[in-house]
Coordinates of C-alpha atoms and ligand atoms in Angstrom, one line a residue:
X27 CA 28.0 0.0 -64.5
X28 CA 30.8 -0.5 -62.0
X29 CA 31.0 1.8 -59.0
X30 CA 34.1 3.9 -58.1
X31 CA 34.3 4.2 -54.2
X32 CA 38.2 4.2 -54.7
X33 CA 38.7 7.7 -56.6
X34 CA 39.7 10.7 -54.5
X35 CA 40.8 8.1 -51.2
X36 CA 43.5 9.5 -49.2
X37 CA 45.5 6.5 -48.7
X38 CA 48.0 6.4 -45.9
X39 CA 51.1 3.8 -47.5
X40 CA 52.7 2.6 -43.8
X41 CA 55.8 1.2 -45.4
X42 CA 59.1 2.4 -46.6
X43 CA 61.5 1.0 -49.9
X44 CA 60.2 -0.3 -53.0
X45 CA 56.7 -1.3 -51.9
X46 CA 55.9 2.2 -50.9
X47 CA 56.5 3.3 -54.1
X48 CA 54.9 0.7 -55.9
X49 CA 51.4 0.9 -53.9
X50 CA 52.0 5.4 -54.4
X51 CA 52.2 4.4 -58.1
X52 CA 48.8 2.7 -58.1
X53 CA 47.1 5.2 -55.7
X54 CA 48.0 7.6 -58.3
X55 CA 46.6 5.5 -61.2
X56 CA 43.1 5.8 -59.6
X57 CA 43.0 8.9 -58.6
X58 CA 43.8 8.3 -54.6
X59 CA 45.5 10.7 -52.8
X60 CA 49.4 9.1 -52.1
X61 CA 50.1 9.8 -49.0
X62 CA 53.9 8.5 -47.8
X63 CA 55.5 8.6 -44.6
X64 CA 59.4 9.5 -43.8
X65 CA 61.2 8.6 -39.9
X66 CA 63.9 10.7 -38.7
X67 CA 66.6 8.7 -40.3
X68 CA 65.0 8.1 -43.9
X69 CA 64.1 11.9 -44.9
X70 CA 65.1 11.7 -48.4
X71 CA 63.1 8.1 -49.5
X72 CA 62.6 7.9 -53.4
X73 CA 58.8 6.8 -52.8
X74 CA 58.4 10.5 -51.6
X75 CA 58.3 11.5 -55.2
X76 CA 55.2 9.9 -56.9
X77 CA 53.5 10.4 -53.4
X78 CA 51.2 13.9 -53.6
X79 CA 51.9 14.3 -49.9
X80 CA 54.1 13.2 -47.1
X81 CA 54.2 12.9 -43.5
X82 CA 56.4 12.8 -40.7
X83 CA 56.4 9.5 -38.7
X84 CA 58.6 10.8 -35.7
X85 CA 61.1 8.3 -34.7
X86 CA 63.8 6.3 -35.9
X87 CA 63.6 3.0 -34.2
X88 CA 60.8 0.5 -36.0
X89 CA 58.9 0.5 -32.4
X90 CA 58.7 3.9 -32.7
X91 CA 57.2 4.2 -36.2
X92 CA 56.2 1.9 -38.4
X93 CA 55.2 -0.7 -35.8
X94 CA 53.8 2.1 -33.4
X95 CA 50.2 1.2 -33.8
X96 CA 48.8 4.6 -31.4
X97 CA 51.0 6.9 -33.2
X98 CA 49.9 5.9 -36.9
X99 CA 46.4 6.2 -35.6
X100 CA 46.7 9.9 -34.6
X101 CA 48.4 10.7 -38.2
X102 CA 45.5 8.7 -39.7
X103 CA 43.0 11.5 -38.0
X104 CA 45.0 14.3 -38.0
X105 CA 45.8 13.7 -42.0
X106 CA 42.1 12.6 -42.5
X107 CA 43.1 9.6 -43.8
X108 CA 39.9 7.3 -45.4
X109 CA 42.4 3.9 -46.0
X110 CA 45.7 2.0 -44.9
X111 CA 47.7 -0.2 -47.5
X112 CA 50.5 -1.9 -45.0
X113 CA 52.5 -3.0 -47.6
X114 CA 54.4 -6.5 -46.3
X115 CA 56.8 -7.3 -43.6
X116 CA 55.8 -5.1 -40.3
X117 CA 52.2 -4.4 -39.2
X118 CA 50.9 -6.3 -42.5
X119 CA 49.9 -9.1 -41.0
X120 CA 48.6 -7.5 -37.3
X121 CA 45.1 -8.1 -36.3
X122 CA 45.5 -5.5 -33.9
X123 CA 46.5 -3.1 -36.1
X124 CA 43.9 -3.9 -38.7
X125 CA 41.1 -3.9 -35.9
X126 CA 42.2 -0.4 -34.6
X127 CA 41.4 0.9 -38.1
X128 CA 38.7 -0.7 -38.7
X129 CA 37.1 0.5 -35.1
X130 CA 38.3 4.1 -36.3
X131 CA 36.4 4.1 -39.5
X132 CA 39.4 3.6 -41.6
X133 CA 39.5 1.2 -44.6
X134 CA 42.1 -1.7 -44.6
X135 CA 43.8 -2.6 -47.3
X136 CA 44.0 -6.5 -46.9
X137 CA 41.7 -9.1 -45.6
X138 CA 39.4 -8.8 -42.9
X139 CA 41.0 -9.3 -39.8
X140 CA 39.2 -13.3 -39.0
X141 CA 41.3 -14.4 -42.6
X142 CA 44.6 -13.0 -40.8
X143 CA 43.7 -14.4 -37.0
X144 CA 43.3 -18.2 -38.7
X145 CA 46.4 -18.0 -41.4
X146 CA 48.5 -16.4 -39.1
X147 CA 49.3 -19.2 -36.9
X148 CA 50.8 -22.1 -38.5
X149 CA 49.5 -24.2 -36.3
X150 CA 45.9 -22.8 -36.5
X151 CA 46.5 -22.8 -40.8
X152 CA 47.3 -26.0 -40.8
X153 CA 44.2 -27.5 -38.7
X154 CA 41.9 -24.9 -41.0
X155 CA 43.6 -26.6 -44.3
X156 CA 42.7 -30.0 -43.6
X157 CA 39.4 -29.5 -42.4
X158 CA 38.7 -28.4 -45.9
X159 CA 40.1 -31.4 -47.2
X160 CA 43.8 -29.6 -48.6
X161 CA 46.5 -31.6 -48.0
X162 CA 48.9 -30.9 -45.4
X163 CA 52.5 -31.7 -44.0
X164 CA 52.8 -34.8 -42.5
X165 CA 53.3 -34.2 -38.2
X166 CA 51.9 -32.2 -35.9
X167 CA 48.9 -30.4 -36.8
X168 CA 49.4 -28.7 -33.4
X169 CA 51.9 -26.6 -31.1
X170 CA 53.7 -29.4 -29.8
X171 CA 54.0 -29.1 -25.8
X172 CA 57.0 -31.3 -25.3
X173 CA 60.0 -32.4 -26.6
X174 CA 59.2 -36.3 -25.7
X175 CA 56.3 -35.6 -27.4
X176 CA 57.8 -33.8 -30.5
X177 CA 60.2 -37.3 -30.5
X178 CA 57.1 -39.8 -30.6
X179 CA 55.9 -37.6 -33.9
X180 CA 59.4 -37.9 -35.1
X181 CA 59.4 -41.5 -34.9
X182 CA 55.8 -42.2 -36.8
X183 CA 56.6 -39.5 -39.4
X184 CA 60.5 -40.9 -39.9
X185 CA 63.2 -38.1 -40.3
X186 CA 64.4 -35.9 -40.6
X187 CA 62.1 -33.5 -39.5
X188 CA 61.2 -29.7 -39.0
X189 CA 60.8 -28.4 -35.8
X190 CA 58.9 -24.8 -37.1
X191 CA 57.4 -22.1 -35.0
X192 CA 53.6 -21.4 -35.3
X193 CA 54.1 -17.7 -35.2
X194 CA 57.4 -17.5 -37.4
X195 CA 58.0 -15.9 -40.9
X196 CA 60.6 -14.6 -43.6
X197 CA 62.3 -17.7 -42.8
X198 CA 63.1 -17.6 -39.6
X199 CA 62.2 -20.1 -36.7
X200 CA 63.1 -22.9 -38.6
X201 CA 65.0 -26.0 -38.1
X202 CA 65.7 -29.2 -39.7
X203 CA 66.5 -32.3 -37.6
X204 CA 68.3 -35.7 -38.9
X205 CA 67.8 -37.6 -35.8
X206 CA 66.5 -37.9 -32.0
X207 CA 69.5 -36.3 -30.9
X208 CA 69.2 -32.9 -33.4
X209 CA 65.6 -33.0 -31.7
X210 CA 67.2 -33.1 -28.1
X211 CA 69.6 -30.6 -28.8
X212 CA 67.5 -28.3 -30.7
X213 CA 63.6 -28.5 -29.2
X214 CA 64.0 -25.7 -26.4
X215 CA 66.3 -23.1 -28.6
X216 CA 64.1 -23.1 -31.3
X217 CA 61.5 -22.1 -29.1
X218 CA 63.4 -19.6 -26.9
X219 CA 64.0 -18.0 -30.2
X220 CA 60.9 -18.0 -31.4
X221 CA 59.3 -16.4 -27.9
X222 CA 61.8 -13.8 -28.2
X223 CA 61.6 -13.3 -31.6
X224 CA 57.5 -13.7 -32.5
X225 CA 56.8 -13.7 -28.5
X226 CA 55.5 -17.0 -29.0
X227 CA 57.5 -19.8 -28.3
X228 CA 54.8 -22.9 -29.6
X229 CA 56.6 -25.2 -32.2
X230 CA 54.9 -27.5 -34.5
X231 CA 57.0 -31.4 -35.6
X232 CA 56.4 -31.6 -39.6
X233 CA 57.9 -34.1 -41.7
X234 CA 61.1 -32.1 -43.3
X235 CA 60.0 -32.3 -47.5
X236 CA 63.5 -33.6 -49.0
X237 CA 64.4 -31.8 -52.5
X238 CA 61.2 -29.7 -52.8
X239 CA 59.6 -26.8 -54.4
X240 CA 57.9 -23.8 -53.0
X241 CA 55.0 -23.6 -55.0
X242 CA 52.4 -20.8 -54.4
X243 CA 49.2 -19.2 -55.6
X244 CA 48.2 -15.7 -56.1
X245 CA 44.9 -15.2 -54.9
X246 CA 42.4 -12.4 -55.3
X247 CA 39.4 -11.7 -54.0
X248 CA 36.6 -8.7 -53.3
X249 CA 34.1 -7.9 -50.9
X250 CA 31.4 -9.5 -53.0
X251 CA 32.6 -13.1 -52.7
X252 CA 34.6 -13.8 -56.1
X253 CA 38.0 -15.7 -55.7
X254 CA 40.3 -15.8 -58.1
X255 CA 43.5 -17.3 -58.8
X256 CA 46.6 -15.8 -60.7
X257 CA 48.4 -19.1 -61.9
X258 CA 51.3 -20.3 -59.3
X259 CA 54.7 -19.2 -59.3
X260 CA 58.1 -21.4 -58.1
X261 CA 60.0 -19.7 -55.3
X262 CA 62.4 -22.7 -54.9
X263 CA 65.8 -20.9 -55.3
X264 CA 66.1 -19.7 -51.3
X265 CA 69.1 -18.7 -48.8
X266 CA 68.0 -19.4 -45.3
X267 CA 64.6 -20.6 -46.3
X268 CA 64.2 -16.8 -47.9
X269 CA 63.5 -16.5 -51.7
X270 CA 66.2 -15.0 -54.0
X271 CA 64.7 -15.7 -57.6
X272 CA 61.2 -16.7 -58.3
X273 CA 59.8 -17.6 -61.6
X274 CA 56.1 -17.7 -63.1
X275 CA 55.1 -20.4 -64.2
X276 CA 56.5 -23.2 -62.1
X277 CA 59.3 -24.8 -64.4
X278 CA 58.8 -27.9 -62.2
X279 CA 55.1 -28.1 -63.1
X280 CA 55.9 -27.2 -66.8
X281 CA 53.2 -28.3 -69.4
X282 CA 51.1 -30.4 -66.7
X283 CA 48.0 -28.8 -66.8
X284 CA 46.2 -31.3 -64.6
X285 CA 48.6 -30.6 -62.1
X286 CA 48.1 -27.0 -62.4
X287 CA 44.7 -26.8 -61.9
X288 CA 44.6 -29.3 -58.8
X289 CA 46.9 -26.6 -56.9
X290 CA 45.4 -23.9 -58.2
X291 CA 41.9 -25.3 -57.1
X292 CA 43.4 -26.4 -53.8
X293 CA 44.7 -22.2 -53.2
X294 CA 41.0 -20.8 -54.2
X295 CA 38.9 -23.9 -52.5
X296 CA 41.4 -22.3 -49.4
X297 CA 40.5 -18.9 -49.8
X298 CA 36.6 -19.2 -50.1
X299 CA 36.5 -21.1 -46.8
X300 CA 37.8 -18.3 -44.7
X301 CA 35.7 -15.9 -47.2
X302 CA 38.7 -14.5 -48.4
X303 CA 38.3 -10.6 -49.6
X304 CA 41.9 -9.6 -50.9
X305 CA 45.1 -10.2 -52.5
X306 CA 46.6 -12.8 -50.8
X307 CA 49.2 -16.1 -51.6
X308 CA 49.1 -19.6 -50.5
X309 CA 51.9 -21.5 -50.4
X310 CA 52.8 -25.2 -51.2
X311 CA 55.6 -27.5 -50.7
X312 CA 56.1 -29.7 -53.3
X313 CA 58.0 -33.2 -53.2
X314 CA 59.8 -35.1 -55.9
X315 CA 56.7 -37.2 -56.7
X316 CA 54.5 -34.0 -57.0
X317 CA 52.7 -34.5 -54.1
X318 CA 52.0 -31.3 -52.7
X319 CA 50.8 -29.7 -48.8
X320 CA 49.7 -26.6 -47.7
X321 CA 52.6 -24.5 -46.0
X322 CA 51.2 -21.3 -45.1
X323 CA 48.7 -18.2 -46.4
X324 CA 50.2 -14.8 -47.0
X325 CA 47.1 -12.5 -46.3
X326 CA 48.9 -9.8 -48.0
X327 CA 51.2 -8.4 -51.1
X328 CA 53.8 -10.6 -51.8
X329 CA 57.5 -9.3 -52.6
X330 CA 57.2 -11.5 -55.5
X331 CA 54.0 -10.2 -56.9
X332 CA 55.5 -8.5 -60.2
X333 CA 55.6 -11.6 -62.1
X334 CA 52.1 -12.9 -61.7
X335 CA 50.9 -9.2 -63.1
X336 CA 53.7 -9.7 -65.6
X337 CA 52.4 -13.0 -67.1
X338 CA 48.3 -11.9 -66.3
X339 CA 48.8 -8.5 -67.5
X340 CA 46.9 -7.8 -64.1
X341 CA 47.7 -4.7 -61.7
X342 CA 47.3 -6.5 -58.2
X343 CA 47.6 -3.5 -56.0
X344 CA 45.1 -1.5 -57.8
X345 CA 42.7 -4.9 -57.2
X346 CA 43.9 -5.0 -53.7
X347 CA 42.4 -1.2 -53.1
X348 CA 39.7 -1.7 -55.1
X349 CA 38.5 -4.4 -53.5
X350 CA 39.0 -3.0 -49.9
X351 CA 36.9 0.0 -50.8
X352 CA 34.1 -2.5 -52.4
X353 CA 34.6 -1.5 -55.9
X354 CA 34.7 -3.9 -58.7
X355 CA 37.3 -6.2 -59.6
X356 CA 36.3 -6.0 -63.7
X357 CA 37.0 -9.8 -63.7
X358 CA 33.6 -11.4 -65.4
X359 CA 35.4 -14.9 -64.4
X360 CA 38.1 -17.1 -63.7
X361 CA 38.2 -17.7 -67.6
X362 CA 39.3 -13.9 -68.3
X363 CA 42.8 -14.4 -66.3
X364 CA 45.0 -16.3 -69.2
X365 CA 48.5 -16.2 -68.5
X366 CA 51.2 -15.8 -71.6
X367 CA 55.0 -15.6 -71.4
X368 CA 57.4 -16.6 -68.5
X369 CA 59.0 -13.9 -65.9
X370 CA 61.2 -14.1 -64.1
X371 CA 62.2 -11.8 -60.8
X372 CA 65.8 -11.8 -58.8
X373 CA 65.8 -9.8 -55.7
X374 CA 68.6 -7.0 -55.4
X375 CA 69.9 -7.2 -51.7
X376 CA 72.3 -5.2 -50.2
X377 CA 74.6 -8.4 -49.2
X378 CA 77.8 -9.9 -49.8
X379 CA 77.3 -12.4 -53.1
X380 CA 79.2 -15.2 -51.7
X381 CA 78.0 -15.1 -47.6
X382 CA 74.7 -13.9 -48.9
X383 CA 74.6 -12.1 -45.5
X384 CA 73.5 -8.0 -45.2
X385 CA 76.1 -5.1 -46.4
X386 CA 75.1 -2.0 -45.4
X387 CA 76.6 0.5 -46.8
X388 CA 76.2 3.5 -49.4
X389 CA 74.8 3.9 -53.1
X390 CA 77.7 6.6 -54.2
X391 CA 76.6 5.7 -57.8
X392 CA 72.7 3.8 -59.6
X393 CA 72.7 3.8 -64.0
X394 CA 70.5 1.5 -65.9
X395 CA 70.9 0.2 -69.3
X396 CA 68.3 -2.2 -69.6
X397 CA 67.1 -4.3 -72.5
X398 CA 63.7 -3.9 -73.9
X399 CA 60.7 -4.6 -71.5
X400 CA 62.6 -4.7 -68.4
X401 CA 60.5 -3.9 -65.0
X402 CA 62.7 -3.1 -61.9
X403 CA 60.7 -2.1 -58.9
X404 CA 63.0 0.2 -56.3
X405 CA 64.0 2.3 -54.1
X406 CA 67.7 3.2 -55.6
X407 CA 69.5 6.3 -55.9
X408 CA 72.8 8.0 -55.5
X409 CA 73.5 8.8 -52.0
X410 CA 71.2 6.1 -50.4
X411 CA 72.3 4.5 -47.0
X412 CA 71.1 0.8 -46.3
X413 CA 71.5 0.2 -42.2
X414 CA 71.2 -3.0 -40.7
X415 CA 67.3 -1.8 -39.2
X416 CA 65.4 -2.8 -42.6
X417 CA 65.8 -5.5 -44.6
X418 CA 68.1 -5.6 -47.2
X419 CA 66.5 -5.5 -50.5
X420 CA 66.8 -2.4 -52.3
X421 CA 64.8 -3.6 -55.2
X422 CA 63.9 -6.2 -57.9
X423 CA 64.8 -7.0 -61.1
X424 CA 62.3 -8.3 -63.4
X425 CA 62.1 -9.7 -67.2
X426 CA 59.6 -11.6 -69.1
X427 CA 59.5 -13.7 -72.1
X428 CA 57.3 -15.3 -74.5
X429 CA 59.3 -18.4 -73.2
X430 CA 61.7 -18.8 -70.7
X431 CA 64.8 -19.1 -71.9
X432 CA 64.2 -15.5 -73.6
X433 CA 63.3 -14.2 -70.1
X434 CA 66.6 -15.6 -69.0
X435 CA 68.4 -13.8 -71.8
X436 CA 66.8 -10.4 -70.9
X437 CA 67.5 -11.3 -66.9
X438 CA 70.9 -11.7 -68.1
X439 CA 71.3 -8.8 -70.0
X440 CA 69.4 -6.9 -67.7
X441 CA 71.9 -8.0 -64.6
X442 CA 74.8 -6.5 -66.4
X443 CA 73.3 -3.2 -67.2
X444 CA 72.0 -2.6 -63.5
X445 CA 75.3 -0.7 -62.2
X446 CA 75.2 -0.3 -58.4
X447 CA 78.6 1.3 -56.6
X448 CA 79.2 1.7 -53.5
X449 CA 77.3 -0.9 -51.9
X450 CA 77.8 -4.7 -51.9
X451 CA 75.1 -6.5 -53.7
X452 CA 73.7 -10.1 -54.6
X453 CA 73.9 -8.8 -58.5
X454 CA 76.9 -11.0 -58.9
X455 CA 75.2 -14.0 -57.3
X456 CA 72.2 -13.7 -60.0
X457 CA 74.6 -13.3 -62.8
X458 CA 76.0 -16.7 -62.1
X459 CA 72.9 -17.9 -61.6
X460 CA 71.2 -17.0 -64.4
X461 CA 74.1 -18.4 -66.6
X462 CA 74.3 -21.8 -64.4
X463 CA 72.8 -25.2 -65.9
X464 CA 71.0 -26.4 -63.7
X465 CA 68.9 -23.2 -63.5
X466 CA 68.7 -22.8 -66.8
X467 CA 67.5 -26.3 -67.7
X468 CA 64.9 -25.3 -64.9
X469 CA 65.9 -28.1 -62.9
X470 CA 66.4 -27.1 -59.0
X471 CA 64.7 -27.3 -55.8
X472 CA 64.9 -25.5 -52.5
X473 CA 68.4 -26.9 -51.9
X474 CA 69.6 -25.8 -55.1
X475 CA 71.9 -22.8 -53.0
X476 CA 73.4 -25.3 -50.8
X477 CA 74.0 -28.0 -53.5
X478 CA 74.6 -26.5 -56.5
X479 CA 76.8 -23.5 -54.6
X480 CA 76.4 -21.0 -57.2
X481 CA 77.9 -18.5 -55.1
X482 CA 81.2 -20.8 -55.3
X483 CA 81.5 -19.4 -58.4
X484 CA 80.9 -15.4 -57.9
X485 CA 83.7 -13.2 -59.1
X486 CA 83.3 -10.0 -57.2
X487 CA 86.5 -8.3 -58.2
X488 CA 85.9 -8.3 -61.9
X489 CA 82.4 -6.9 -61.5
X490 CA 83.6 -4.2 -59.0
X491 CA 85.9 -3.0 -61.3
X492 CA 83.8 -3.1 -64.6
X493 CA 80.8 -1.1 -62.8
X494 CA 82.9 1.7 -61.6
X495 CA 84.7 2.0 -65.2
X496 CA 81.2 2.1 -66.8
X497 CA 79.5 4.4 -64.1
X498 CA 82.5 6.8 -64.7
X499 CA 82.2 6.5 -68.6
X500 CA 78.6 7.5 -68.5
X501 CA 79.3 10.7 -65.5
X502 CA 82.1 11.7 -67.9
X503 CA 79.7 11.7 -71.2
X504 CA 77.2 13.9 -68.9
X505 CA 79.9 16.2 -68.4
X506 CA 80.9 16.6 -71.7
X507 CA 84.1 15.4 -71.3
Ligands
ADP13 P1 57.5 -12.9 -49.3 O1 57.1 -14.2 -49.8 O2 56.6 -11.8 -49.6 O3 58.9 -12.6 -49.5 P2 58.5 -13.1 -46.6 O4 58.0 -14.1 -45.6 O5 59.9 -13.2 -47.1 O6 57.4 -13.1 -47.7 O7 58.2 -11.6 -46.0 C1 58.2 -10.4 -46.6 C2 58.9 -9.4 -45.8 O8 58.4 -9.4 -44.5 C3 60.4 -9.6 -45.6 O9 61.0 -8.4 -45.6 C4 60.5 -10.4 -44.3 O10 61.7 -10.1 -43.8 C5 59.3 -9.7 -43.5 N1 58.7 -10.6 -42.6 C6 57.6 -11.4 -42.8 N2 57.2 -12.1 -41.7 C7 58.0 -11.6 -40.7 C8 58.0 -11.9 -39.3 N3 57.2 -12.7 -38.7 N4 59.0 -11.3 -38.6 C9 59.8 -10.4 -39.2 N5 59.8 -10.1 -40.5 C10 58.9 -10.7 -41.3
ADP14 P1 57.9 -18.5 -43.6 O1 56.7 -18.0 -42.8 O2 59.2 -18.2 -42.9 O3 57.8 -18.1 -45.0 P2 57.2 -21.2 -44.6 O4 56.4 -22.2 -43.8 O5 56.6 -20.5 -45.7 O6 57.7 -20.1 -43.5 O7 58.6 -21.9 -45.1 C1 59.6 -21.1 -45.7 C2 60.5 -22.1 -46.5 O8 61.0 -23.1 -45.6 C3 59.8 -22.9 -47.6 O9 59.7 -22.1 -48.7 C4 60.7 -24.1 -47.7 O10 61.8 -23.8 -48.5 C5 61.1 -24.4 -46.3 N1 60.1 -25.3 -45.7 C6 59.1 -25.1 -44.8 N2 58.5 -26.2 -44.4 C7 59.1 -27.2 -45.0 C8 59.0 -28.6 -45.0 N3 58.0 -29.2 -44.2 N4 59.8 -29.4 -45.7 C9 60.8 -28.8 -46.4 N5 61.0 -27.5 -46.5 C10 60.2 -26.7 -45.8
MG15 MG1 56.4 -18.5 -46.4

């Protein structure tokens, strides 16, 4: 018999756009109370309707609410709240936030804080991965103190390099160097950046991977000590070393089962040593040759997450509050997850197609016609303003396949029938990319947006045009007219 600690939770969801509504949709499936949060500026947030209840988190700046760690904490007693699913992007990844629960009696919803302390430091991660015998980036397992010494590393690992920052994510703190001179130039901005930006400044030297793929593993895990993995999925097509488009199964990996299972193996030999007891992702950088080293861990829900539960038929959020409040998994063994089909996600960001930088602006009009089996995760609707505090993405498209090249087909059918006016989007950008050769043969790697220039090739204009004409065909039929 399998226990049920999860049902009747009030779970607190401390996070706003698509992934609140996403986690409220699985609170819902079993039987948790949903409860969502709204700031002064985001009052009318679509995850508000499949919540059951909803609070206000006073405050419009982020240090005001959802990074205010003594304010949650009052609306987590004051609301009785028994568990806290962060979401990803701010407090997700806080040990001090995840230890202030804990302390208070309330349930995390992610890995226990040690997990987090060791995998949230690259430089920490990386010393943990090879200890346990998992390949990692050639350089400096370490913070690197000076720049004469980040040159000596330079020199034994040949460039170009990376200078990275331990405590940097969604892409930023990074920066490639082709010579001593780039390092020079480069070693004390990148770490003023960092310090302001993460508030640490450390920098680790790594051997800059030419032509790769991001590879990564979806782990899960409960409280009882069963690891599992979810397959990998290729994250390779990236602006400013952020994903756009991932894909599940790796197209680079393809039919090479041996491979598969070593980097599979290599994600879930990772996550038992630090006794890993959630859903979590590591992620790999993989060269031309197929070598592949650890980057970093995620010890939380991915954006990208869809596909894997797409191709596993697995619901990783309800596993992920499952397993924080101790309850069964219902996975006998690995040899129960079988993966079928191919999906395929592409990120919707408010952003100019060609700059690929943010667009805020307003939705003044959201219709769907999708094909058959289309999943799109968001947080659209008519009247929505994206500002320049949050990050851009407003949702994310997702088809699947019995191969490929038929989720491709539905991605591509599914792109034109997503009608978005109003606001500037990266729909165009996937349209191109989806019908681009390169992509399609499944042939790209990490510097596929700055080789291949896909968004050379946008036509904004044309799609502008078409969506209004539609949008207004399908008001007008409301209507009557
Ligand atoms: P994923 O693989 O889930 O996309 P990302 O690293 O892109 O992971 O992060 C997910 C979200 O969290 C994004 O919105 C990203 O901007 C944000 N994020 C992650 N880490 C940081 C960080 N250290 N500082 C600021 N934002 C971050
Ligand atoms: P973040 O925390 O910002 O996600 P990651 O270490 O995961 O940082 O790296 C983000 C992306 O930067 C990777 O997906 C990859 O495209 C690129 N990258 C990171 N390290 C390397 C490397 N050593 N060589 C080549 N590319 C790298
Ligand atoms: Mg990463």
């Amino acid at each position: 018999m399998s226990t049920n600690k999860t049902k009747g939770k009030r779970i607190l969801i401390m996070n706003r756009g698509e992934i609140a509504l996403r986690v409220a949709k699985a609170c819902r499936e079993l039987g948790c109370v949903a409860v969502g949060v709204f700031t002064d500026n985001e009052m009318q947030a679509k995850h508000l309707e499949v919540c059951d209840e909803w609070i206000h988190l006073s405050g419009s700046s982020n240090a005001e609410t959802y990074l205010n760690i003594p304010k949650i904490l009052d609306l987590c007693k004051k609301y009785k709240i028994d568990g806290v699913h962060p979401g990803y992007g701010f407090l997700s990844e806080n040990t001090e936030f995840s230890d202030t629960l804990v302390k208070n009696g309330i349930t995390w919803i992610g890995p226990h804080p040690e997990a987090v302390r060791v995998m949230g430091d690259k430089a920490v991660s990386k010393q943990f991965a090879e200890k346990v015998g998992i390949p990692v980036v050639p350089g400096s397992t370490g913070a690197v103190p000076t720049v004469e010494e980040a040159l000596k590393i330079a020199d034994k690992i040949k460039y170009p390099v990376l200078l990275k920052a331990v405590a940097g994510g969604g892409g930023r703190g990074m920066r490639v160097c082709h010579n001593a001179d780039d390092v020079r130039a480069n070693f004390e901005a990148v770490g003023r950046e960092a310090a302001s930006a993460f508030k640490n400044g450390d920098l680790l030297v790594e051997k800059y991977i030419v032509n790769p793929h991001h590879i990564e593993v979806q782990i899960l895990a409960d409280k009882k000590g069963n690891v599992f993995h979810f397959f990998e999925r290729e994250c390779s097509i990236q602006r400013r070393h952020q994903k756009i488009v991932e894909e599940a199964p790796s197209p680079f990996i393809g039919d090479d089962e041996e491979l598969r299972q070593r980097v599979c193996n290599s994600a879930v030999k990772l996550a038992k040593a630090i006794n890993y007891d959630s859903a979590g992702t590591v992620e790999l950088i993989m060269g031309e040759d197929k070598e592949f080293y650890f980057l970093e861990m995620n010890t939380r829900i991915q954006v990208e997450h869809p596909i894997t539960e797409e191709i596993t038929g697995i619901d990783l959020i309800v596993c992920m509050i499952q397993s924080a409040f101790g309850d069964d998994l219902g996975i006998p063994g690995q040899e129960w997850i079988k993966r079928t089909g191919h999906a395929i996600e592409c990120r919707i960001c408010a952003e100019d197609p060609i700059t690929m930088l943010p667009a805020p602006g307003t939705v003044t009009g959201c219709e769907t016609n999708f094909p058959q089996g289309i999943r799109f995760d968001n947080c659209l609707y008519k009247g929505l303003q994206v500002t320049p505090d949050f990050d851009p993405m407003v949702g994310k498209l997702i088809a699947k396949g019995i191969i490929r090249d038929v989720a491709v087909r539905k991605m591509r059918a599914a792109l034109d029938g997503l009608l978005i006016e109003g606001l500037k989007t990266n729909v165009p950008l996937h349209k191109v990319i989806m019908n681009e050769e390169n992509f399609i043969a499944g042939k790209y790697s990490t510097n596929y947006i700055s080789t291949v220039k896909p968004q050379e090739r946008v036509n904004t204009e044309m799609d502008f045009n078409d969506i209004c004409k539609k949008i207004a065909g399908i008001e007008a039929r409301r209507m009557g007219l």
